[in-house]
């Protein structure tokens, strides 16, 4: 397949878009991802894959905070966490995700 075909069939939306692009080794603009970047990414992801997990609920909350902070205002995300039975936003999360850039 050529780069042009890959780019036409590629989507930049959704949770799997990045993983699919990495698997192809092609960025969204059609340029190849340098092998050294792919090697480092795979090395770090391999380390992460072997890390002991603390529980599904903790991981869900972490993902909700990390991704939700990009899309949802602080007060609203905090209330949604509480309503769902998760711990509210921590001061360090507020500072990191909502503090000055």
mmCIF file of C-alpha atoms in Angstrom:
data_model
loop_
_atom_site.group_PDB
_atom_site.id
_atom_site.type_symbol
_atom_site.label_atom_id
_atom_site.label_comp_id
_atom_site.label_asym_id
_atom_site.label_seq_id
_atom_site.Cartn_x
_atom_site.Cartn_y
_atom_site.Cartn_z
ATOM 1 C CA UNK A 1 0.000 0.000 0.000
ATOM 2 C CA UNK A 2 1.212 3.487 -0.701
ATOM 3 C CA UNK A 3 1.300 6.293 1.804
ATOM 4 C CA UNK A 4 -1.567 8.002 -0.010
ATOM 5 C CA UNK A 5 -3.802 4.951 0.323
ATOM 6 C CA UNK A 6 -2.896 4.499 3.978
ATOM 7 C CA UNK A 7 -3.692 8.122 4.665
ATOM 8 C CA UNK A 8 -7.062 7.935 2.892
ATOM 9 C CA UNK A 9 -8.129 4.877 4.870
ATOM 10 C CA UNK A 10 -6.816 6.211 8.149
ATOM 11 C CA UNK A 11 -8.974 8.007 10.681
ATOM 12 C CA UNK A 12 -7.661 10.487 13.234
ATOM 13 C CA UNK A 13 -10.635 10.044 15.539
ATOM 14 C CA UNK A 14 -11.359 7.593 18.295
ATOM 15 C CA UNK A 15 -9.350 5.858 20.957
ATOM 16 C CA UNK A 16 -7.723 3.398 18.565
ATOM 17 C CA UNK A 17 -6.529 5.917 15.950
ATOM 18 C CA UNK A 18 -3.117 6.411 17.553
ATOM 19 C CA UNK A 19 -2.549 2.686 18.088
ATOM 20 C CA UNK A 20 -3.467 1.954 14.471
ATOM 21 C CA UNK A 21 -1.089 4.644 13.194
ATOM 22 C CA UNK A 22 1.718 3.334 15.399
ATOM 23 C CA UNK A 23 1.118 -0.223 14.179
ATOM 24 C CA UNK A 24 1.414 1.024 10.585
ATOM 25 C CA UNK A 25 4.414 3.190 11.429
ATOM 26 C CA UNK A 26 2.758 6.074 9.576
ATOM 27 C CA UNK A 27 1.768 9.417 11.127
ATOM 28 C CA UNK A 28 -1.591 11.063 10.351
ATOM 29 C CA UNK A 29 0.061 13.341 7.791
ATOM 30 C CA UNK A 30 1.316 10.287 5.873
ATOM 31 C CA UNK A 31 4.937 10.615 6.946
ATOM 32 C CA UNK A 32 6.751 7.590 8.359
ATOM 33 C CA UNK A 33 7.334 7.498 12.105
ATOM 34 C CA UNK A 34 11.114 7.267 12.660
ATOM 35 C CA UNK A 35 12.188 3.766 13.774
ATOM 36 C CA UNK A 36 14.018 5.153 16.829
ATOM 37 C CA UNK A 37 10.739 6.698 18.063
ATOM 38 C CA UNK A 38 8.847 3.454 17.459
ATOM 39 C CA UNK A 39 11.533 1.438 19.271
ATOM 40 C CA UNK A 40 11.408 3.689 22.342
ATOM 41 C CA UNK A 41 7.603 3.640 22.339
ATOM 42 C CA UNK A 42 7.508 -0.175 22.166
ATOM 43 C CA UNK A 43 10.153 -0.460 24.897
ATOM 44 C CA UNK A 44 8.207 1.761 27.293
ATOM 45 C CA UNK A 45 4.869 0.099 26.444
ATOM 46 C CA UNK A 46 6.473 -3.285 27.130
ATOM 47 C CA UNK A 47 7.532 -2.083 30.567
ATOM 48 C CA UNK A 48 4.019 -0.778 31.214
ATOM 49 C CA UNK A 49 2.488 -4.076 30.089
ATOM 50 C CA UNK A 50 4.462 -5.864 32.806
ATOM 51 C CA UNK A 51 3.514 -3.445 35.614
ATOM 52 C CA UNK A 52 1.283 -4.795 38.377
ATOM 53 C CA UNK A 53 -2.104 -3.063 38.350
ATOM 54 C CA UNK A 54 -3.810 -1.647 41.422
ATOM 55 C CA UNK A 55 -7.339 -2.336 40.243
ATOM 56 C CA UNK A 56 -9.723 -1.625 37.423
ATOM 57 C CA UNK A 57 -11.589 1.123 39.261
ATOM 58 C CA UNK A 58 -8.370 3.064 39.941
ATOM 59 C CA UNK A 59 -7.328 2.785 36.312
ATOM 60 C CA UNK A 60 -10.772 3.836 35.111
ATOM 61 C CA UNK A 61 -10.650 6.922 37.328
ATOM 62 C CA UNK A 62 -7.160 7.822 36.110
ATOM 63 C CA UNK A 63 -8.258 7.580 32.486
ATOM 64 C CA UNK A 64 -11.415 9.562 33.152
ATOM 65 C CA UNK A 65 -9.414 12.357 34.795
ATOM 66 C CA UNK A 66 -6.614 12.393 32.203
ATOM 67 C CA UNK A 67 -8.934 12.420 29.202
ATOM 68 C CA UNK A 68 -11.915 14.151 30.780
ATOM 69 C CA UNK A 69 -9.812 17.161 31.749
ATOM 70 C CA UNK A 70 -9.280 17.840 28.025
ATOM 71 C CA UNK A 71 -13.009 18.048 27.380
ATOM 72 C CA UNK A 72 -14.884 18.817 30.597
ATOM 73 C CA UNK A 73 -14.621 21.882 32.869
ATOM 74 C CA UNK A 74 -13.059 21.219 36.282
ATOM 75 C CA UNK A 75 -16.165 21.665 38.429
ATOM 76 C CA UNK A 76 -18.265 19.537 36.096
ATOM 77 C CA UNK A 77 -15.714 16.703 35.930
ATOM 78 C CA UNK A 78 -15.295 16.798 39.697
ATOM 79 C CA UNK A 79 -19.053 16.478 40.225
ATOM 80 C CA UNK A 80 -19.316 13.686 37.669
ATOM 81 C CA UNK A 81 -16.563 11.763 39.462
ATOM 82 C CA UNK A 82 -18.358 12.153 42.783
ATOM 83 C CA UNK A 83 -21.734 11.206 41.276
ATOM 84 C CA UNK A 84 -20.191 8.037 39.823
ATOM 85 C CA UNK A 85 -18.714 7.033 43.185
ATOM 86 C CA UNK A 86 -15.108 7.946 42.388
ATOM 87 C CA UNK A 87 -12.883 10.125 44.556
ATOM 88 C CA UNK A 88 -13.095 13.821 43.662
ATOM 89 C CA UNK A 89 -10.262 15.574 41.852
ATOM 90 C CA UNK A 90 -7.105 15.842 43.922
ATOM 91 C CA UNK A 91 -5.273 19.149 44.288
ATOM 92 C CA UNK A 92 -2.309 17.824 42.271
ATOM 93 C CA UNK A 93 -4.663 16.750 39.449
ATOM 94 C CA UNK A 94 -6.331 20.158 39.430
ATOM 95 C CA UNK A 95 -2.941 21.877 39.311
ATOM 96 C CA UNK A 96 -1.644 19.609 36.561
ATOM 97 C CA UNK A 97 -4.692 19.415 34.305
ATOM 98 C CA UNK A 98 -6.393 22.747 34.987
ATOM 99 C CA UNK A 99 -3.540 24.963 36.170
ATOM 100 C CA UNK A 100 -1.791 27.604 34.086
ATOM 101 C CA UNK A 101 -0.111 26.244 30.970
#
